[in-house]
Amino acid sequence: MGDLIPNVGVGTLLEQSLLADDRAVRVGAIQNLDYDRAVVITHDKWKEDVGGIPQYAFLLATAREIGSAGGDDDEVLLLRVEGTAPLSLERDLQAVREEALRDALSKKEDPSPSVILDVDLDPFTKNRVSFTGLDCRIIGTFYEDSQDGKVVLEFGHDVDNFYATATYRVFKPVGDGLSALASYIKPTDEPVEMVRIGAVRYSSTRRRTLIAKQADIPVEVNVHDFIGNKTGMFGMTRMGKSNTMKTVAARVFAISERRPAAGLPPIGQVIFDPQGEYANPNTQDGTELAAIGTEHVTIYKFGADGSQANVRPLGFNFFDPGQIDAVKGITSAHLADAGSDYVRAFVQADFAGLPVPGENNQDTQRREAHAGRGRLVLYGALAKADFPIPNTHREPDGQEWPWRAWVQMRRTLADELERQLGQGHLMRPQKGYRVGVERSSLIPVIDWLTERDRAQDLTGDAATGLQSFVSGDPWRSALPIYTQENQGRAVSGYTKLKPLRSFHTTSSKLDYRGEIYEEVVQGRIVIVDLHLGPDTVIRRLSENLAAFLMERQTEIFTSGSEPPHIQVALEEAHNLFSSEKYKDELDVWVRMAKQASKLKIGMLYATQEVTGVDHQVLANTKNWVVAHLNNSREVSELGKFYDFKAFGDAIISHEDKGYVRLKTMSSPYIVPVQIDRYGLELVNEARAAAGLPPLTPPRA
């Protein structure tokens, strides 16, 4: 007798991957089938044998004869159980059950429920009433395809044909078969590196799964899905979002460490940490990201004193010439709303003195000299505003010297200053025109210079030197801030700078933004600890850093080069990407959300509020990690994407930490996953990739 279904052969890859005896157990048959849904008929005994069939479980349906050439071995349907379904003879079975109870009630002397309802049915009747129906959604079709001469397992999101229902057999995938199914990604030419993210978890209740030893079936993802793409992590507080972020960060770090051997640049990561969850160890994880290695993980925090090698200050040293551009930027932003002419002049002044393309050496030297003198007045204004002055200054080569404000000053003017004020105010090298104003002498020296300029009581070369000293635009622009006087009127001056004291840290050796960018380019993980310090200050510092990252990546992109890969992790995304904020084209977070992909910035954002994130951000999110949400409004918004709507009730009711519904860019369907806890094992995997020895568990 010929095959009922012609033109098919033995699908070895399908069987090896999904249908082998140790990978799938038969649990029933198809009762009813259309292009979207299927009703599966199964039996209590079969469900018991496979550890139960919970809601959202994957099932496989095939029309082929397993292990033979017969049947439709080109296709295996992937089903997901979404509920129960009545069978054709359901009413008859209910009638049999009802008749048995009526008969027992009429014949038993004791009419109590414990006697009547527990009546034994005969084996034949009991078997008949043990059949049940499962309402399943058809997710798609697995089939074999040939690519570049190699047979691969393909997946289509629909059904291109179906046969008589009696032809189909239904299996529950188990063990390696379930792992292959949950970890499946479509064949691609893009980079693929599969890493474990967790284990398959269908339900909150896991008793039967544990008994059946199916509670730790690995789920792997392509870690490259997270690199350079948007990943959304949704869920209530303490539902495992930060744990997932740490897991992804450690996996990406391991990838990054292996890239240089292949001639590829590393991947840096910046984690904005508003609660200190990433910067510090906690009892939940038993370890921390920094355990990967202090030379690979750097923490920036407000108020750090530099005593720890990998913990650095978050802020600027307002008295460091190398950070003057950053200081000018934050000062200008702070004073942007001030309408006074003297404030606008101060904001526009050049305190850096960097060369301008096309100018000659003489103009460059003059610009640098004027900028240094303007900085001297600025430093004096900061000192009056109670900004602490550093004790030392570090040169780019690492050498440290006592802090001084270095300016160009004619020798005759310096001589006259020392004659009138006395020795000890200036450090005067034997050669050159530069002098260093001592930190304790800032105000006396500036006051003497301004008084002499007002009195015009110097003569000769000293008078000429003074006029040259105070004639530059930076000096004149900064002077009203220092003196609190403008054109004979009293002004607030340096008091306007006092709110910026929180941004100042004497221990900052470099502009923290440039330092962080360089660390990221070298493939390090940088954690920006934002849980200490005033909210307004912390917010501004983080925005400055984000803007700086964008600027540097844009510079490289517009120059025709390939920007380095950077991963940015953000918490409380509903505060950053709300629909109202998304209208502001100048907002740094909005710009990052819109431009991140082309600038090679991967973004991982976490939020408790799906509705708080603008639809455009959600629509461009490639990877979705959805934990427990506690209300239907959020779940309804989530249901607009992929088929998360099917999981709505479970997302609201299941309050298990780390239990998520996962949809990645490479995976064609949602997988329910218990995310692995970030711990020592993952830390040691990352350390191994970096060539570091493993850490050992602490003794109890």
XYZ file of C-alpha atoms in Angstrom:
700
model
C 0.000 0.000 0.000
C 1.376 3.437 -0.958
C 1.795 6.377 1.385
C -1.382 8.295 2.137
C 0.646 11.512 1.805
C 2.886 11.533 -1.282
C 6.148 13.330 -2.092
C 7.764 13.076 1.305
C 10.908 11.447 2.624
C 12.523 10.784 5.968
C 13.039 14.100 7.838
C 16.061 13.134 9.893
C 16.824 16.610 11.234
C 13.261 17.113 12.421
C 13.336 13.802 14.205
C 16.796 14.239 15.666
C 16.052 17.736 16.941
C 12.444 17.488 18.058
C 10.814 14.069 17.765
C 13.334 11.467 18.914
C 12.140 9.131 21.679
C 14.189 10.923 24.354
C 13.080 14.363 23.148
C 9.306 14.061 22.830
C 6.621 11.933 24.462
C 3.320 11.302 22.771
C 0.377 12.732 24.690
C -2.527 12.678 22.265
C -3.903 13.448 18.853
C -5.586 16.262 16.981
C -9.337 16.419 17.519
C -9.953 19.574 15.515
C -7.695 21.757 13.373
C -7.744 24.968 11.396
C -5.058 27.437 10.320
C -4.865 29.231 13.678
C -5.936 26.818 16.397
C -6.056 23.140 17.221
C -7.953 21.042 19.745
C -5.819 18.231 21.137
C -7.413 15.154 22.663
C -5.427 13.652 25.508
C -5.917 11.397 28.512
C -5.295 11.771 32.254
C -2.835 8.852 32.231
C -0.788 10.355 29.421
C -0.661 13.728 31.157
C 0.457 12.067 34.373
C 3.215 10.170 32.565
C 4.782 13.360 31.194
C 4.621 15.400 34.395
C 1.425 17.205 33.445
C 0.512 19.583 30.635
C 0.289 23.083 32.138
C -1.148 26.114 30.446
C 1.302 27.680 27.952
C 3.129 24.365 27.467
C 4.606 23.713 24.041
C 3.282 20.731 22.075
C 4.288 19.338 18.704
C 1.927 17.893 16.124
C 3.041 15.902 13.115
C 1.377 13.794 10.440
C 4.407 11.580 9.901
C 5.132 8.086 11.092
C 8.061 8.524 13.464
C 11.137 6.682 12.269
C 9.748 5.806 8.853
C 9.359 7.297 5.408
C 5.605 7.601 5.725
C 3.660 10.680 6.672
C 4.281 14.344 6.233
C 7.813 14.489 7.556
C 8.395 17.916 6.024
C 6.378 19.688 8.702
C 5.936 19.702 12.462
C 3.394 22.097 13.919
C 4.329 24.008 17.069
C 1.377 24.410 19.417
C 0.964 26.305 22.665
C -1.654 25.220 25.178
C -3.884 28.164 26.078
C -6.843 26.494 27.732
C -9.224 23.543 27.703
C -11.685 22.633 24.968
C -14.855 20.486 24.962
C -14.645 17.219 23.044
C -17.276 15.973 20.639
C -18.567 13.389 23.120
C -18.156 15.649 26.143
C -21.902 15.726 26.863
C -22.109 11.935 26.559
C -19.221 11.508 28.990
C -20.824 13.914 31.404
C -24.057 11.986 31.084
C -22.247 8.727 31.912
C -20.737 10.329 35.002
C -24.098 11.797 36.033
C -25.924 8.477 35.536
C -23.345 6.676 37.678
C -23.886 9.195 40.506
C -27.684 8.977 40.234
C -27.479 5.201 40.330
C -25.230 5.288 43.393
C -27.548 7.704 45.184
C -30.569 5.409 44.629
C -28.778 2.253 45.742
C -26.528 3.358 48.637
C -27.959 3.395 52.141
C -25.687 6.326 53.088
C -26.569 9.280 50.804
C -23.725 11.561 52.029
C -21.480 13.218 49.373
C -18.397 11.372 50.603
C -20.096 8.111 49.690
C -21.897 9.085 46.506
C -19.346 11.360 44.807
C -16.461 8.952 45.468
C -18.243 6.005 43.912
C -15.990 3.823 41.800
C -16.743 3.657 38.113
C -16.066 0.483 36.199
C -12.647 0.572 34.448
C -14.165 0.982 30.995
C -16.341 3.961 31.992
C -13.571 5.562 34.033
C -11.252 5.354 31.029
C -13.835 6.967 28.771
C -14.414 9.956 31.043
C -10.653 10.521 31.456
C -10.249 11.994 27.969
C -9.969 15.783 27.856
C -9.434 18.442 25.233
C -6.741 21.132 25.076
C -7.311 24.395 23.240
C -4.045 25.240 21.498
C -2.785 28.082 19.384
C -0.753 27.128 16.319
C 2.418 29.210 16.591
C 3.929 28.010 13.336
C 5.600 25.213 11.427
C 9.025 23.604 11.628
C 10.388 22.184 8.394
C 13.674 21.290 6.767
C 15.373 23.557 4.274
C 18.669 23.584 2.427
C 20.986 26.576 2.781
C 24.435 26.602 1.206
C 24.245 22.842 0.761
C 23.394 22.260 4.427
C 20.098 21.030 5.825
C 18.752 23.445 8.435
C 15.669 23.586 10.601
C 13.454 26.429 9.415
C 10.382 27.923 11.034
C 7.368 29.572 9.451
C 4.845 31.624 11.392
C 1.820 29.960 9.846
C 0.464 26.685 8.404
C 0.740 26.159 4.654
C -1.400 23.008 4.565
C -3.154 20.538 6.844
C -4.434 17.005 6.563
C -7.202 14.991 8.101
C -7.023 15.298 11.858
C -6.755 11.550 12.359
C -3.345 11.693 10.661
C -1.706 13.848 13.331
C 0.098 12.723 16.438
C 0.761 15.137 19.294
C 3.886 15.128 21.471
C 5.061 16.994 24.503
C 8.737 17.989 24.080
C 10.951 17.042 27.044
C 14.619 17.186 27.985
C 16.928 18.138 25.131
C 13.967 18.365 22.778
C 12.337 21.044 24.908
C 15.663 22.856 25.263
C 16.147 22.815 21.474
C 12.633 24.164 21.026
C 12.956 26.902 23.662
C 16.413 27.893 22.405
C 15.571 27.775 18.713
C 16.672 30.684 16.531
C 16.029 31.037 12.829
C 19.008 30.327 10.519
C 20.927 33.546 9.901
C 24.123 34.939 8.441
C 24.462 37.319 11.400
C 26.808 36.485 14.312
C 25.479 33.789 16.625
C 26.759 32.822 20.047
C 24.313 30.933 22.197
C 24.480 31.388 25.959
C 22.266 30.139 28.739
C 19.770 32.658 30.141
C 17.618 30.396 32.306
C 15.299 27.372 32.264
C 11.883 26.689 30.750
C 9.077 27.469 33.188
C 5.461 27.085 32.147
C 3.668 27.823 35.414
C 4.005 29.251 38.887
C 3.239 25.819 40.387
C 6.151 23.483 39.651
C 5.460 20.337 41.677
C 4.944 17.949 38.746
C 7.771 19.527 36.776
C 10.154 18.911 39.654
C 8.959 15.306 40.072
C 9.432 14.708 36.344
C 12.951 16.231 36.548
C 12.015 18.805 33.906
C 12.542 21.912 36.055
C 15.965 22.835 34.688
C 15.638 22.538 30.924
C 18.133 25.126 29.608
C 17.026 28.102 27.540
C 19.769 29.655 25.449
C 19.691 32.955 23.573
C 21.876 34.525 20.943
C 23.795 37.086 22.986
C 24.367 39.160 19.837
C 20.642 39.981 19.888
C 21.337 42.310 22.801
C 24.346 44.053 21.237
C 23.468 47.255 19.429
C 19.697 46.778 19.832
C 16.981 47.926 22.208
C 15.984 45.524 24.967
C 12.976 46.262 27.151
C 12.669 44.766 30.628
C 9.199 45.136 32.077
C 8.029 44.197 35.545
C 7.285 45.343 39.052
C 10.022 46.163 41.539
C 11.942 43.146 42.878
C 10.772 40.895 40.053
C 14.265 40.259 38.692
C 14.874 43.014 36.134
C 18.250 44.019 37.575
C 19.235 40.346 37.886
C 18.543 39.910 34.169
C 20.541 43.026 33.355
C 23.527 41.705 35.312
C 23.263 38.379 33.521
C 23.215 40.077 30.117
C 26.100 42.365 31.133
C 28.260 39.420 32.201
C 27.480 37.521 28.983
C 28.265 40.538 26.801
C 31.500 41.081 28.719
C 32.600 37.522 27.969
C 31.865 38.086 24.270
C 33.791 41.347 24.374
C 36.863 39.709 25.889
C 37.009 37.182 23.049
C 36.607 39.703 20.228
C 40.178 41.106 20.108
C 41.525 37.629 19.289
C 39.362 37.748 16.156
C 40.585 41.232 15.269
C 37.387 42.911 16.449
C 37.069 45.836 18.867
C 35.691 45.117 22.358
C 32.213 46.069 23.568
C 31.992 48.524 26.436
C 29.059 48.872 28.791
C 27.685 51.767 30.838
C 25.117 51.010 33.520
C 23.217 53.936 35.024
C 22.434 52.700 38.520
C 19.840 54.837 40.370
C 19.499 52.482 43.369
C 23.058 51.222 43.804
C 21.946 47.696 42.810
C 24.782 47.145 40.363
C 27.600 48.978 42.107
C 27.276 47.143 45.413
C 27.016 43.486 46.492
C 23.644 42.328 47.766
C 22.341 39.332 49.627
C 20.080 38.303 46.754
C 22.949 37.638 44.349
C 25.655 36.878 46.859
C 28.085 38.706 44.600
C 28.395 41.784 42.405
C 29.337 42.860 38.896
C 32.640 44.227 40.203
C 33.574 40.663 41.174
C 34.341 40.100 37.484
C 37.529 42.007 38.219
C 38.303 45.486 39.474
C 40.463 46.053 36.388
C 37.425 45.343 34.199
C 34.610 46.972 36.183
C 34.861 50.627 37.215
C 32.384 52.395 39.486
C 31.789 56.130 39.386
C 29.938 57.550 42.346
C 29.184 60.894 43.859
C 31.608 61.810 46.630
C 34.228 59.094 45.925
C 37.610 60.044 47.335
C 39.800 57.965 45.026
C 40.954 55.607 47.792
C 39.734 52.540 45.850
C 41.371 51.781 42.521
C 38.145 51.029 40.654
C 35.899 53.574 42.404
C 36.203 57.068 41.001
C 34.474 60.378 41.629
C 31.425 61.322 39.640
C 31.769 65.020 39.006
C 34.202 67.675 37.834
C 37.200 69.353 39.346
C 36.268 72.962 38.697
C 39.895 73.978 39.349
C 41.429 71.691 36.705
C 42.294 73.422 33.399
C 41.895 70.075 31.654
C 38.242 69.945 32.709
C 37.420 73.573 31.966
C 35.262 72.716 28.935
C 33.107 70.414 31.053
C 32.928 73.026 33.827
C 32.015 75.688 31.273
C 29.317 73.438 29.845
C 27.577 72.721 33.131
C 27.969 76.329 34.282
C 26.506 77.649 31.040
C 23.571 75.252 31.295
C 22.970 76.359 34.883
C 23.039 80.043 33.950
C 21.214 79.696 30.634
C 18.011 81.261 31.953
C 19.736 84.286 33.456
C 19.004 87.361 31.348
C 21.753 89.686 32.616
C 24.272 90.951 30.079
C 27.219 90.172 32.345
C 26.008 86.571 32.761
C 25.658 86.116 29.010
C 29.167 87.502 28.522
C 30.498 85.082 31.117
C 28.742 82.143 29.455
C 30.199 83.057 26.054
C 33.775 83.651 27.245
C 36.634 81.358 26.186
C 38.298 79.928 29.285
C 39.953 77.002 27.474
C 42.108 78.903 24.994
C 42.360 76.064 22.510
C 43.871 76.808 19.080
C 41.509 77.873 16.311
C 42.114 76.401 12.831
C 43.814 78.903 10.553
C 45.199 81.270 13.181
C 48.945 81.910 13.494
C 51.109 80.985 16.464
C 51.051 84.501 17.890
C 47.248 84.573 17.966
C 47.178 81.113 19.506
C 49.566 82.173 22.274
C 47.557 85.319 22.923
C 44.317 83.308 23.114
C 45.901 80.853 25.567
C 47.276 83.667 27.750
C 43.922 85.471 27.949
C 42.103 82.219 28.745
C 44.494 81.473 31.621
C 43.938 84.928 33.124
C 40.170 84.476 32.796
C 40.435 81.140 34.590
C 42.295 82.893 37.425
C 39.289 85.155 38.017
C 36.909 82.224 37.656
C 38.910 80.282 40.260
C 38.696 83.282 42.564
C 34.930 83.464 42.105
C 34.660 79.746 42.867
C 36.744 80.197 46.004
C 34.442 83.016 47.121
C 31.480 80.693 46.440
C 33.047 78.226 48.915
C 34.211 75.676 46.344
C 37.029 73.649 48.003
C 40.360 74.231 46.246
C 42.402 71.068 45.548
C 45.686 70.596 47.320
C 47.382 68.985 44.337
C 47.166 68.954 40.553
C 47.892 65.916 38.422
C 49.606 66.327 35.068
C 48.589 64.167 32.069
C 51.769 62.109 32.606
C 50.617 61.217 36.151
C 52.943 63.530 38.086
C 51.368 65.438 40.980
C 52.275 68.971 42.029
C 50.928 71.427 44.588
C 47.899 73.129 43.090
C 48.509 76.575 41.619
C 46.683 78.756 39.090
C 49.185 79.222 36.281
C 49.000 82.419 34.227
C 51.263 84.418 31.932
C 52.471 87.587 33.665
C 55.230 90.015 32.797
C 58.159 89.912 35.179
C 57.875 93.617 36.026
C 54.238 93.136 37.066
C 55.149 90.073 39.143
C 57.997 92.012 40.769
C 55.655 94.858 41.714
C 53.068 92.436 43.083
C 55.616 90.764 45.330
C 57.017 94.142 46.396
C 53.590 95.315 47.566
C 52.058 92.012 48.832
C 55.211 90.289 49.945
C 56.812 86.980 49.019
C 55.030 83.616 48.939
C 52.056 84.480 46.760
C 53.611 83.421 43.452
C 55.613 80.450 42.240
C 58.068 81.899 39.688
C 60.085 79.529 37.516
C 63.487 80.832 36.450
C 62.525 80.876 32.760
C 59.419 81.990 30.926
C 56.567 84.336 31.719
C 54.309 81.887 33.538
C 53.738 82.271 37.252
C 51.773 80.038 39.583
C 49.374 81.744 41.991
C 49.334 79.776 45.237
C 45.981 78.304 46.320
C 45.915 80.395 49.514
C 46.682 83.567 47.564
C 43.983 83.482 44.880
C 41.802 86.188 46.367
C 44.623 88.511 47.573
C 46.318 88.380 44.149
C 43.108 88.973 42.172
C 42.076 91.776 44.531
C 45.477 93.470 44.122
C 45.264 93.254 40.326
C 41.718 94.641 40.190
C 42.533 97.439 42.651
C 45.622 98.477 40.699
C 43.613 98.485 37.497
C 40.928 100.650 39.068
C 43.446 103.019 40.690
C 45.750 103.161 37.655
C 48.646 103.766 40.080
C 51.299 101.566 38.451
C 53.941 103.032 36.171
C 56.316 101.902 33.450
C 56.509 98.292 32.354
C 54.448 97.182 35.368
C 51.525 99.356 34.187
C 51.890 98.040 30.647
C 51.966 94.477 31.958
C 48.835 95.073 34.037
C 46.886 96.477 31.066
C 47.893 93.497 28.982
C 46.865 91.195 31.826
C 43.356 92.600 32.361
C 42.487 93.495 28.763
C 41.437 90.059 27.557
C 37.782 89.186 27.092
C 37.873 86.161 29.489
C 39.171 88.372 32.340
C 36.599 91.113 31.692
C 33.763 88.569 31.339
C 34.591 86.789 34.601
C 35.271 89.912 36.657
C 31.607 90.842 37.457
C 31.078 87.293 38.715
C 34.071 87.731 41.044
C 33.488 91.321 42.209
C 29.662 91.230 42.279
C 29.742 94.543 40.463
C 28.817 95.378 36.880
C 29.029 98.880 35.438
C 28.807 100.398 38.897
C 25.795 98.298 39.949
C 25.766 95.537 42.552
C 24.981 92.100 41.093
C 24.670 88.630 42.565
C 27.836 87.466 40.807
C 29.493 84.425 42.307
C 26.458 83.533 44.413
C 24.950 82.237 41.157
C 27.657 79.557 41.175
C 26.922 78.208 44.652
C 24.266 75.693 43.487
C 26.995 74.044 41.391
C 29.156 73.092 44.380
C 27.587 69.632 44.399
C 29.095 68.968 40.974
C 32.611 69.761 42.180
C 35.004 67.155 43.518
C 38.635 67.895 44.231
C 39.636 64.261 43.703
C 38.532 64.172 40.053
C 41.691 63.876 37.989
C 39.996 63.992 34.572
C 36.686 65.004 33.057
C 34.686 61.963 34.180
C 32.830 61.855 30.849
C 35.957 61.502 28.738
C 37.428 59.064 31.231
C 34.304 56.887 31.119
C 34.231 56.956 27.328
C 37.843 55.809 27.121
C 37.132 52.984 29.556
C 34.108 51.909 27.553
C 36.056 51.936 24.296
C 38.522 49.554 25.942
C 35.685 47.113 26.708
C 35.188 47.769 30.401
C 31.943 47.756 32.341
C 31.322 51.172 33.870
C 28.706 51.501 36.607
C 27.504 55.035 37.263
C 26.215 54.888 40.835
C 23.472 57.504 41.067
C 21.949 56.634 44.432
C 24.093 59.111 46.372
C 23.908 62.875 46.053
C 21.192 65.443 45.344
C 18.679 64.331 42.724
C 19.070 67.419 40.563
C 22.839 67.069 40.540
C 22.786 63.364 39.803
C 20.282 63.849 37.006
C 22.423 66.539 35.401
C 25.601 64.465 35.696
C 23.966 61.458 34.050
C 22.492 63.614 31.285
C 25.910 65.186 30.673
C 27.460 61.762 30.375
C 24.760 60.493 28.008
C 25.148 63.592 25.825
C 28.919 63.154 25.769
C 28.625 59.511 24.681
C 26.267 60.543 21.902
C 28.565 63.360 20.767
C 31.633 61.143 20.595
C 29.799 58.370 18.736
C 28.306 60.923 16.342
C 31.728 62.438 15.636
C 33.082 59.034 14.665
C 29.969 58.127 12.651
C 29.933 61.381 10.649
C 33.662 61.042 9.921
C 32.897 57.900 7.941
C 34.290 55.488 10.521
C 32.527 52.720 12.418
C 31.733 53.763 16.000
C 32.695 51.284 18.726
C 29.923 49.154 20.200
C 28.573 50.510 23.478
C 25.851 49.020 25.662
C 23.860 51.419 27.855
C 21.605 50.116 30.639
C 18.893 52.386 32.051
C 16.467 51.989 34.942
C 13.163 53.815 35.442
C 12.727 54.198 31.683
C 9.188 55.562 32.076
C 10.796 58.753 33.406
C 13.042 59.008 30.351
C 10.887 57.925 27.405
C 7.377 59.125 28.228
C 5.201 60.245 25.330
C 5.386 63.827 26.553
C 9.183 63.805 26.748
C 9.452 62.063 23.392
C 8.204 65.243 21.747
C 11.338 67.058 22.919
C 13.890 66.531 20.163
C 16.627 68.110 22.303
C 16.219 65.769 25.272
C 19.340 63.607 25.474
C 17.497 60.391 26.330
C 15.047 60.905 23.490
C 17.924 61.494 21.089
C 19.627 58.359 22.338
C 16.453 56.308 21.889
C 16.051 57.564 18.323
C 19.673 57.419 17.210
C 21.166 54.622 19.322
C 21.075 51.907 16.685
C 22.925 53.783 13.953
C 25.505 54.957 16.504
C 26.147 51.350 17.621
C 24.661 51.987 21.055
C 22.732 49.047 22.429
C 20.112 50.101 24.953
C 18.720 47.980 27.782
C 15.932 49.788 29.545
C 13.853 48.670 32.509
C 10.496 49.969 33.666
C 7.456 49.111 35.753
C 5.163 50.963 33.372
C 4.745 49.832 29.785
C 2.284 52.694 29.275
C 4.939 55.158 30.480
C 7.195 54.408 27.507
C 6.416 56.090 24.201
C 4.958 53.811 21.534
C 7.829 54.533 19.128
C 10.373 53.274 21.649
C 8.341 50.112 22.214
C 7.860 49.586 18.480
C 11.630 49.650 17.956
C 12.419 47.323 20.862
C 13.954 44.087 19.562
C 14.136 42.043 22.770
C 11.379 41.790 25.386
C 11.773 40.478 28.936
C 8.396 40.596 30.679
C 8.029 39.751 34.371
C 5.048 40.284 36.682
C 2.916 43.375 36.074
C 0.111 44.050 38.510
C -2.646 45.662 36.464
C -4.618 45.138 33.282
C -3.816 48.580 31.858
C -0.124 47.778 31.587
C -0.816 44.277 30.280
C -3.264 45.654 27.728
C -0.568 47.955 26.350
C 1.885 45.064 26.329
C -0.671 42.965 24.425
C -0.271 45.239 21.402
C 3.125 43.664 20.736
C 3.782 40.142 19.439
C 1.358 37.733 21.155
C 1.908 38.825 24.751
C -1.857 39.220 24.965
C -2.156 35.445 25.337
C -0.083 35.607 28.541
C -1.985 38.549 30.049
C -3.732 36.772 32.924
C -0.572 34.906 33.915
C 1.568 38.060 33.833
C -0.826 39.673 36.313
C -1.269 36.651 38.593
C 2.228 35.103 38.638
C 4.376 36.946 41.190
C 7.512 34.805 40.975
C 10.890 36.534 40.897
C 12.751 35.969 37.672
C 9.793 34.291 35.949
C 9.516 36.060 32.586
C 8.126 35.730 29.103
C 11.047 36.190 26.745
C 11.007 37.272 23.112
C 14.385 37.900 21.510
C 15.227 39.176 18.055
C 16.459 35.803 16.785
C 13.715 33.718 18.375
C 10.447 33.564 16.390
C 8.159 33.085 19.408
C 7.768 33.891 23.094
C 9.317 31.472 25.575
C 8.361 31.339 29.294
C 11.637 31.345 31.230
C 12.894 31.289 34.802
C 15.944 33.560 34.482
C 19.072 32.184 36.157
C 20.186 34.058 39.251
C 23.314 36.098 38.732
C 25.935 34.502 40.941
C 29.425 33.182 41.349
C 29.180 30.708 38.482
C 28.404 33.449 35.984
C 31.061 35.687 37.497
C 33.648 32.956 37.011
C 32.595 32.432 33.392
C 33.229 36.124 32.776
C 36.539 35.980 34.653
C 37.620 32.971 32.610
C 36.958 34.910 29.397
C 39.211 37.671 30.766
C 41.942 35.185 31.685
C 41.410 35.602 35.428
C 41.372 32.791 38.017
C 37.984 31.724 39.412
C 36.678 33.009 42.695
C 35.818 30.509 45.403
C 32.619 30.626 47.474
C 33.080 32.249 50.893
C 33.187 29.847 53.797
C 29.959 29.549 55.745
